[in-house]
Coordinates of C-alpha atoms and ligand atoms in Angstrom, one line a residue:
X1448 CA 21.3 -27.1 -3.1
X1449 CA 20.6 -24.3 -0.3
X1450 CA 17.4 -22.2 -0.5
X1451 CA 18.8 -19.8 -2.3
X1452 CA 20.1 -22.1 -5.3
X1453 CA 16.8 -23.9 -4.9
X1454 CA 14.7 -20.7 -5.4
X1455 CA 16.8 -19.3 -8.5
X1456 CA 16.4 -22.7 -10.3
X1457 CA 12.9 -22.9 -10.3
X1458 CA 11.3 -18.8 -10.7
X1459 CA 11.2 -16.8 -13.1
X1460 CA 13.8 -14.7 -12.0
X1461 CA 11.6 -11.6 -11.9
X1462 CA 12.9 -9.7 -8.9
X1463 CA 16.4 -8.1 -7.6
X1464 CA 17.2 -10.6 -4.8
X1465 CA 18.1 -9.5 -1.2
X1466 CA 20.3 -12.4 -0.9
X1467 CA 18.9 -13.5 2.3
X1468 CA 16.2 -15.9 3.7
X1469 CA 13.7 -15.1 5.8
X1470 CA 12.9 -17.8 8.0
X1471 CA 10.6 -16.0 11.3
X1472 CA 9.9 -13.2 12.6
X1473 CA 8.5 -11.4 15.9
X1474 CA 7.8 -8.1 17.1
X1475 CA 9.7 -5.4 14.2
X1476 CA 12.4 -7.9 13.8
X1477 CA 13.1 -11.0 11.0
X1478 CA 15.1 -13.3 11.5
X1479 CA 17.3 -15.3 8.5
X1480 CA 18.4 -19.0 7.8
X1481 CA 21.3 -18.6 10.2
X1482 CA 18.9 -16.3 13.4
X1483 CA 21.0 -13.3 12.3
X1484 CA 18.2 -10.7 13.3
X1485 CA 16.9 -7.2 11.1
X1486 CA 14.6 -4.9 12.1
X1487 CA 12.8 -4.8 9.6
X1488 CA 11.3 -1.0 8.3
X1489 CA 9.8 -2.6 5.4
X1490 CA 7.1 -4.7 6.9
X1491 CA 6.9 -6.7 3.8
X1492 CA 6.7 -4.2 1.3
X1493 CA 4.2 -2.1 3.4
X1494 CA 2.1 -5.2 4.7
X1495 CA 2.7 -7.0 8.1
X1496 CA 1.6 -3.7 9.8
X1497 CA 1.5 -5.5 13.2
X1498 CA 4.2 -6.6 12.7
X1499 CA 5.1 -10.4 13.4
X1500 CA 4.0 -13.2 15.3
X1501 CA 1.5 -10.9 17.3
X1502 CA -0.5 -13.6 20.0
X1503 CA -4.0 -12.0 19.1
X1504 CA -3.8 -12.5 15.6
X1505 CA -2.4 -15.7 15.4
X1506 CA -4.7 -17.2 17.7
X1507 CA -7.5 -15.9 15.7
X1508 CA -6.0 -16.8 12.3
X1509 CA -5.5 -20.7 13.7
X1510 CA -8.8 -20.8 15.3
X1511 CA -10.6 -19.9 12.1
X1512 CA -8.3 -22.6 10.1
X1513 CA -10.1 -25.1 12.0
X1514 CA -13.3 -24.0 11.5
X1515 CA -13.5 -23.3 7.9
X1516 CA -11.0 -21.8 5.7
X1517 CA -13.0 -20.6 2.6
X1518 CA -16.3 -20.4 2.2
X1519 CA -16.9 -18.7 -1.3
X1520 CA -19.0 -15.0 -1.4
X1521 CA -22.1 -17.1 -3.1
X1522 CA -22.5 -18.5 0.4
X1523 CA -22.6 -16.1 3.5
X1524 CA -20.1 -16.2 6.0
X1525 CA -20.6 -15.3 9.9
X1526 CA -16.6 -14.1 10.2
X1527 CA -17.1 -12.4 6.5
X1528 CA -20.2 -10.2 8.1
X1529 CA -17.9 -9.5 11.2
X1530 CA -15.5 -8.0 9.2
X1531 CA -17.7 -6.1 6.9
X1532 CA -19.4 -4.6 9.6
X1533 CA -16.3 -3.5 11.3
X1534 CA -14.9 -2.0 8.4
X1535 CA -17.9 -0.3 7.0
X1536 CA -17.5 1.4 10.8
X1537 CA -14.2 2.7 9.6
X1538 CA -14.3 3.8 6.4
X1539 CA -16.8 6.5 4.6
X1540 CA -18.1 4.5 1.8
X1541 CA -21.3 2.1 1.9
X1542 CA -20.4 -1.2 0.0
X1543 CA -17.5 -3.4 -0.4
X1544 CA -15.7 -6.1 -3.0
X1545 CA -13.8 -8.1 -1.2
X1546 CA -10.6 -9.7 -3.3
X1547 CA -7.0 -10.5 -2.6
X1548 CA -4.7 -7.8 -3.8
X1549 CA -3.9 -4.4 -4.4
X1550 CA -3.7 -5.1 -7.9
X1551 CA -7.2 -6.8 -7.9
X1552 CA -9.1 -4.2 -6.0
X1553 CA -8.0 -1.7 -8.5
X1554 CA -8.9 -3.7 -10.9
X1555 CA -12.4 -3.6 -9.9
X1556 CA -12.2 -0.2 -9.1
X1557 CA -11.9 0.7 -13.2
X1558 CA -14.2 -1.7 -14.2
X1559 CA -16.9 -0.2 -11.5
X1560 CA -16.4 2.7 -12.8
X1561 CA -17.0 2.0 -16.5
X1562 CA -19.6 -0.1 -15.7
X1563 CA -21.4 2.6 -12.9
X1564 CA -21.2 5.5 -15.3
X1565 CA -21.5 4.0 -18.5
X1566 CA -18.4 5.7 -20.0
X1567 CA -15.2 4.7 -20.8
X1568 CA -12.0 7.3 -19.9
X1569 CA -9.9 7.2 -17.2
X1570 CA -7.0 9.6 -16.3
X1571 CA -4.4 8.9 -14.0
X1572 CA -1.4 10.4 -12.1
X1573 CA 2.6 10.5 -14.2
X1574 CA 4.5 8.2 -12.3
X1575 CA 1.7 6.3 -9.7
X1576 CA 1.6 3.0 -8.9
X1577 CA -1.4 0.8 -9.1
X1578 CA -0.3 -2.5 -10.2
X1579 CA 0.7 -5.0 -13.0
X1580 CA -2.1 -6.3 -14.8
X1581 CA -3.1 -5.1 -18.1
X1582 CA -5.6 -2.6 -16.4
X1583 CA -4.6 -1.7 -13.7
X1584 CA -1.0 -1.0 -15.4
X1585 CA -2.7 0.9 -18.2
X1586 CA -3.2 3.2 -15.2
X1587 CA 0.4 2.6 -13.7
X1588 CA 2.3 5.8 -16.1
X1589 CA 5.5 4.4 -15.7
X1590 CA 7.1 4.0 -18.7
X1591 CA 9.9 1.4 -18.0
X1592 CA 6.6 -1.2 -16.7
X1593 CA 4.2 0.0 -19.5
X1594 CA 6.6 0.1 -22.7
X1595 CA 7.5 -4.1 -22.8
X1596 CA 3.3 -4.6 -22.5
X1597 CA 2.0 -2.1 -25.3
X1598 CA -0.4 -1.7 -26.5
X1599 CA -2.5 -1.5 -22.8
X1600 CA -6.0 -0.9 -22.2
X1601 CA -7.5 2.2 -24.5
X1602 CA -8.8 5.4 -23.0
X1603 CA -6.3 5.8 -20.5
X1604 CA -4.7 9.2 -20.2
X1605 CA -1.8 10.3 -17.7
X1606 CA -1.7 13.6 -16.2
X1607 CA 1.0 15.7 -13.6
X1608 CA 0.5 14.3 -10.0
X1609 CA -0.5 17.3 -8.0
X1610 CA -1.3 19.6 -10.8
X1611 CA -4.7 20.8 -11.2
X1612 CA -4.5 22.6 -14.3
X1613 CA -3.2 19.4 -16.3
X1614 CA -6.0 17.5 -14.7
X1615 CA -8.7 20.1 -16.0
X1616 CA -7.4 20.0 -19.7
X1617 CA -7.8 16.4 -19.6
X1618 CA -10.7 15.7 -17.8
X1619 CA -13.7 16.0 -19.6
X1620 CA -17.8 14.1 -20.1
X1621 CA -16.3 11.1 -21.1
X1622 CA -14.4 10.4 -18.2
X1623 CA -15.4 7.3 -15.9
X1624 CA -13.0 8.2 -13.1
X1625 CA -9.4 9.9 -12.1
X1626 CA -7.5 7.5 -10.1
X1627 CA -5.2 8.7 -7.6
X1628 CA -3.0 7.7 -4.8
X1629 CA -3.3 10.1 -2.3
X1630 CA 0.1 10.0 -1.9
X1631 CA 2.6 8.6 -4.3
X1632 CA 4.3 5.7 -2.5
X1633 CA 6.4 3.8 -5.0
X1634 CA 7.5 7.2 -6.6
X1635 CA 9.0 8.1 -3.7
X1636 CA 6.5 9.3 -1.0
X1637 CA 5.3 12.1 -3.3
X1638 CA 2.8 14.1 -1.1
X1639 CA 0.4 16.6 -2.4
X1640 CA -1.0 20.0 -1.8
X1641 CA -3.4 19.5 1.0
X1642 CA -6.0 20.6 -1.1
X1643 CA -5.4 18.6 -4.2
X1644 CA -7.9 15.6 -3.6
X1645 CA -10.6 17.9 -3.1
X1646 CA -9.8 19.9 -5.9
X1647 CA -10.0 16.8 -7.7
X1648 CA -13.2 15.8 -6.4
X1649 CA -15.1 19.1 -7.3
X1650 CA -13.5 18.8 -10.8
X1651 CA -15.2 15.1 -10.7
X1652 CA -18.5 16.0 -9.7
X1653 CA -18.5 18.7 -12.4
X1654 CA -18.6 16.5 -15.4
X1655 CA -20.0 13.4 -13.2
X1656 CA -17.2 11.5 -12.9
X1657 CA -15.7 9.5 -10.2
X1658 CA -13.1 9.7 -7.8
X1659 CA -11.0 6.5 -7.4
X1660 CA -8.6 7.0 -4.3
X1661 CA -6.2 4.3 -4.2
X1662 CA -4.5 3.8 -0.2
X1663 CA -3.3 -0.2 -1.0
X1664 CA -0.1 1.6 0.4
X1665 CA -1.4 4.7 2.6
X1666 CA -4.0 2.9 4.3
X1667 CA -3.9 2.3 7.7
X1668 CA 0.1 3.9 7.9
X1669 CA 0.2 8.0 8.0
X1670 CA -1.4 8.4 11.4
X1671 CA -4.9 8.2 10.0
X1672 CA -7.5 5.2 9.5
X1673 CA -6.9 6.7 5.5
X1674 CA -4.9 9.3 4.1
X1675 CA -8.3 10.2 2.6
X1676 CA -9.2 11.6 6.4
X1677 CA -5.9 13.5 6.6
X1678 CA -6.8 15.1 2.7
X1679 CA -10.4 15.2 4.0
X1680 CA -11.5 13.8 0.9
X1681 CA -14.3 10.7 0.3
X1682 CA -13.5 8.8 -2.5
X1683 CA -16.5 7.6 -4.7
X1684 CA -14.2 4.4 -5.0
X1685 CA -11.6 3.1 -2.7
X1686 CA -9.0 0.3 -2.7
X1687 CA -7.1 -1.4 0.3
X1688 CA -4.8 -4.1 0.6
X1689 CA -1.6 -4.4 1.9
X1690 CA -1.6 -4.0 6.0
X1691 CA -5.1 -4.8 5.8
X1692 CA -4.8 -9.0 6.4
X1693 CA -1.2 -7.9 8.2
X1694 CA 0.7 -10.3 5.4
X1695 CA -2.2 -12.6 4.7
X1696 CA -3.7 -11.7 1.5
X1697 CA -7.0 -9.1 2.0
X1698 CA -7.9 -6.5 -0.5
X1699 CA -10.8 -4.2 -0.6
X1700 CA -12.8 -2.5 -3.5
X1701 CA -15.3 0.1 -1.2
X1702 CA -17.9 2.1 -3.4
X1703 CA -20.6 4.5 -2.3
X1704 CA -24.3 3.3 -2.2
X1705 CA -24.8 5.6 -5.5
X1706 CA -22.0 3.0 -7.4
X1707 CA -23.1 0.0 -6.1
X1708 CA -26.8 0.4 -7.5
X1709 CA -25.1 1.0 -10.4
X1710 CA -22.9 -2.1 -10.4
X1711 CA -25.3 -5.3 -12.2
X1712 CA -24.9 -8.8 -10.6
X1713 CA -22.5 -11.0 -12.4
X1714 CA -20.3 -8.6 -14.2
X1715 CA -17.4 -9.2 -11.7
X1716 CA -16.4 -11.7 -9.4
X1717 CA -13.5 -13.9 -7.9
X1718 CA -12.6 -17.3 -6.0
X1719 CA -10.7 -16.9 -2.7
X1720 CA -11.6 -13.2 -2.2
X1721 CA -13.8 -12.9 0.7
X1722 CA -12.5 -16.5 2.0
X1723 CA -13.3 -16.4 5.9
X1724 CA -9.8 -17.1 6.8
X1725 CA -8.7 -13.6 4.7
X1726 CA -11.9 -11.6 6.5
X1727 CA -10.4 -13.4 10.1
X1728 CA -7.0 -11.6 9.2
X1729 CA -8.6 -8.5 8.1
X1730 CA -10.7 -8.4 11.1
X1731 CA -8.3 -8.8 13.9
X1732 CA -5.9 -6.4 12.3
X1733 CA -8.4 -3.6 12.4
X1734 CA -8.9 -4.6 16.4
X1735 CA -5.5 -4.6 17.0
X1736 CA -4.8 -1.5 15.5
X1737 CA -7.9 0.3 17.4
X1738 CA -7.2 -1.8 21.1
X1739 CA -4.0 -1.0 20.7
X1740 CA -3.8 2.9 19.5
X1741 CA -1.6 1.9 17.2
X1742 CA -2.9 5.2 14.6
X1743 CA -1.4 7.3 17.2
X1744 CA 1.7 5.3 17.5
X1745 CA 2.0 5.7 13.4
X1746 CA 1.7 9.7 14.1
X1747 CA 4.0 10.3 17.1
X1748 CA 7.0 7.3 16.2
X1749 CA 6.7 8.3 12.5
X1750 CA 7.1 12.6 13.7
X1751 CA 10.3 11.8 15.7
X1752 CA 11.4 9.6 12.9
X1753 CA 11.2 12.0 10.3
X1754 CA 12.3 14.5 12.5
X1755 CA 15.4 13.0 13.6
X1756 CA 16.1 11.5 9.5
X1757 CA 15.4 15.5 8.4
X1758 CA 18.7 16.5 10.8
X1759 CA 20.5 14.4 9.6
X1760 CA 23.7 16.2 8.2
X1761 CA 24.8 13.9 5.2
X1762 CA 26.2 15.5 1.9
X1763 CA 24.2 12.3 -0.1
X1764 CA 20.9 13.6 1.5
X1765 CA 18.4 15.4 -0.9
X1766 CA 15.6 15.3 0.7
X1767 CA 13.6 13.5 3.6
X1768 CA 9.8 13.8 3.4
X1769 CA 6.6 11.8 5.0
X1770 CA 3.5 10.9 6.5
X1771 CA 3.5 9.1 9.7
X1772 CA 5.0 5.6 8.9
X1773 CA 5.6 6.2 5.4
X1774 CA 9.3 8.3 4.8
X1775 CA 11.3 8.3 1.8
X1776 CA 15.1 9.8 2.1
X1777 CA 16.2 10.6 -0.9
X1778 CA 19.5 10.4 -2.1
X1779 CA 21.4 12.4 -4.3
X1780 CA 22.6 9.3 -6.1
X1781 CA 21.6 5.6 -6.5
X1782 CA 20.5 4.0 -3.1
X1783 CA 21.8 0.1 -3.4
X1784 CA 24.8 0.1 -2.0
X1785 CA 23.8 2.0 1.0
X1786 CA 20.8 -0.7 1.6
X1787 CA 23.1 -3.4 1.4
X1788 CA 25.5 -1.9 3.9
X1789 CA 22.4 -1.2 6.2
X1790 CA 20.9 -4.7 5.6
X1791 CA 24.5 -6.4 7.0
X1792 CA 24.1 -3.5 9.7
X1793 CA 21.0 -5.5 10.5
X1794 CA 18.2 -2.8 9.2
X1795 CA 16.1 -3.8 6.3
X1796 CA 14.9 -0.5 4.3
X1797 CA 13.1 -0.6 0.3
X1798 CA 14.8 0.8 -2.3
X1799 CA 14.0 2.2 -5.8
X1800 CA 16.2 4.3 -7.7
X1801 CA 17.4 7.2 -6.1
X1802 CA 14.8 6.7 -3.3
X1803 CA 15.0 4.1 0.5
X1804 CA 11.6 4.0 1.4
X1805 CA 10.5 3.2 5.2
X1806 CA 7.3 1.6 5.8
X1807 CA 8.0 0.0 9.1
X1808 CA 5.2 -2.0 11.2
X1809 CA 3.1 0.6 12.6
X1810 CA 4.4 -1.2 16.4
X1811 CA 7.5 0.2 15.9
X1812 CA 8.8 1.7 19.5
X1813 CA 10.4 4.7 20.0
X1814 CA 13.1 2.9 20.8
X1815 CA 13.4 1.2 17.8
X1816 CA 12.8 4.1 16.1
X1817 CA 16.1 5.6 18.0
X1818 CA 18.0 2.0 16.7
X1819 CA 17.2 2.5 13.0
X1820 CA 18.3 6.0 13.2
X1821 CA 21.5 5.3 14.4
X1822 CA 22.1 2.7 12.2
X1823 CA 21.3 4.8 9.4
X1824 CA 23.5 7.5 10.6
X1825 CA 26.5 5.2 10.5
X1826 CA 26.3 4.5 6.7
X1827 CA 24.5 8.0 5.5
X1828 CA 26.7 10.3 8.0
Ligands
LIG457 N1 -1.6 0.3 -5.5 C1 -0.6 0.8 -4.8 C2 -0.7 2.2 -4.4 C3 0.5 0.0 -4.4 O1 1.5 0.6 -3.7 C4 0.5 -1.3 -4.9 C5 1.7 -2.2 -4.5 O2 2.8 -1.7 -4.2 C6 -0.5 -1.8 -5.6 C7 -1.6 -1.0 -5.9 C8 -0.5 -3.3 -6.1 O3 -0.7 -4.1 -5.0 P1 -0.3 -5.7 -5.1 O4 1.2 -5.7 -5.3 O5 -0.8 -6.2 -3.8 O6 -1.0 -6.3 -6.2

């Protein structure tokens, strides 16, 4: 059997196959079972955001394997405190779960919230993304990943992304916290009014609720540390993952001082987040992207690529919209067939629906950038 035959034996056949390995990668570029090469603009569905087999990080990563792998958060952790204390330089909030997942951190981020203001409702966006399990896709309000898993979580209530008015008739004393991407990635790189999140936040404070702003995709990828900074909006609860460990699992569950007092020893906890091999990838990830200026390569690569996509003259094109690294084109028809002819083309893109979403490593060259145009000019054009 090849890997292929071997793979669909044995899983639960869950996912739409690409129908080829991956077997390496370096720089933008993997590479399958038979060193045919892709550059790849989906860095792992928004993950290895350094792309691969960068010499800083690896190092690092294999020099922390042989010290100590995992070291669990009852213990304390010299490369754990390292990485705490560079990210608490980064983002706005005062205290930090550390976990595995997107999924995970916002998991925490509801139960914090229950737990923090001692109530029980929370509202979040139509269509937004926020992961699988039972709580965290009780605030997912896609029908098609909700419906098969009824009946969810109670006191979960799903109003119009970007709509203020829906989220006022909704929003009322016994809410615990709205949960919001700040920009709807798996729907499509939905962005909103500038002003929304801060809308959204007054309307929080109001009836002393909380703000959970979730960038497991945004983070680190629209030209800003956070889309949070671009929206100029603090969330009172934050959740990171994905380009955070580069493609080794990190997630983050960041709260303000005023949550954490609030938050009781005991009532939440996991084994391998925090492990000092995860807090090693997390770490050198942040360095890289700060020694190397690789937020301002996110803005500028990600301007001329939208740019340069928006001009494109294609009677399938609805629409091209974005945020530095993070562009959806959108297609006046179903996407599939067009991926597939760009992944023999050698150019990986993600697809949903109607929607081919581009979330390439943030060190993607202008160059590349010029490549990935042209090859997507060849099968849109
Ligand atoms: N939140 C957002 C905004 C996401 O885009 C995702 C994954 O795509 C998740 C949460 C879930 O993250 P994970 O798949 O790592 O559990």
């Amino acid at each position: 059997m090849n890997i292929q035959e071997i793979e669909d034996r044995y899983l639960i056949p869950l996912y739409a196959k690409r129908d080829i390995a991956l077997v390496r990668g370096d720089g933008c570029f993997l590479f399958d079972e038979n060193d045919k090469r892709y550059l790849d603009l989906t860095s792992n569905y928004g993950s290895s955001l350094l792309g691969y087999n960068n010499t800083n990080y690896n190092q690092a990563l294999k020099k922390q394997l042989d010290n100590i792998a995992n070291a669990h958060s009852s213990f304390y952790s010299d490369t754990r405190a390292s990485f705490l204390k560079k990210l608490h330089s980064i983002i706005p909030q005062e205290k930090s779960f550390l976990c595995s997942t997107g999924t995970e951190s916002v998991e925490a981020g509801i139960k914090f919230a229950r737990i923090a203001t001692e109530k029980t409702g929370i509202i979040s966006a139509k269509m937004g993304y926020h992961g699988r399990t039972m709580g965290a896709l009780s605030a997912t309000a896609i029908p098609k990943y909700q419906k098969p898993f009824l009946p969810l979580v109670p006191e979960f209530k799903h109003v119009a992304f970007n709509n203020i008015q829906d989220l006022e008739e909704n929003l009322d004393e016994n809410t615990a916290a709205v949960i919001l991407e700040p920009i709807q990635g798996e729907n499509g790189v939905i962005i909103p009014d500038k002003d929304y999140l801060q809308k959204v936040k007054e309307l929080c404070e109001k009836n002393n609720s909380l703000l959970i702003i979730d960038e497991v995709q945004t983070g680190f990828r629209t030209g800003n540390w956070l889309a949070s900074d671009y929206f100029e909006v603090k969330a009172d609860i934050l959740c990171l993952s994905k380009g955070l460990g580069n493609g080794f699992p990190v997630a983050v569950t960041a709260v303000t001082k005023e949550v954490s007092d609030n938050i009781p020893k005991g009532t939440h906890s996991t084994t391998f987040g925090a492990n000092p091999l995860a807090c090693c990838a997390g770490l050198v990830t942040l360095q890289e992207i700060e020694n190397k200026n690789l937020l301002n390569n996110s803005k500028e690569v990600g301007n001329f690529l939208l740019n340069e996509l928006q001009s494109l003259e294609s009677p399938l094109i609805r629409e091209v919209r974005g945020l530095g690294l993070m562009i959806a084109i959108e297609l006046k028809q179903r996407v599939t067939p067009y991926v597939r002819e760009l992944q023999e083309k050698g150019v990986l893109v993600m697809l949903n629906g109607n929607i081919m979403r581009i979330l390439p490593p943030i060190t993607i060259s202008k160059q590349e950038a010029e490549m990935a145009i042209e090859k997507i000019k060849q099968v849109l054009c």
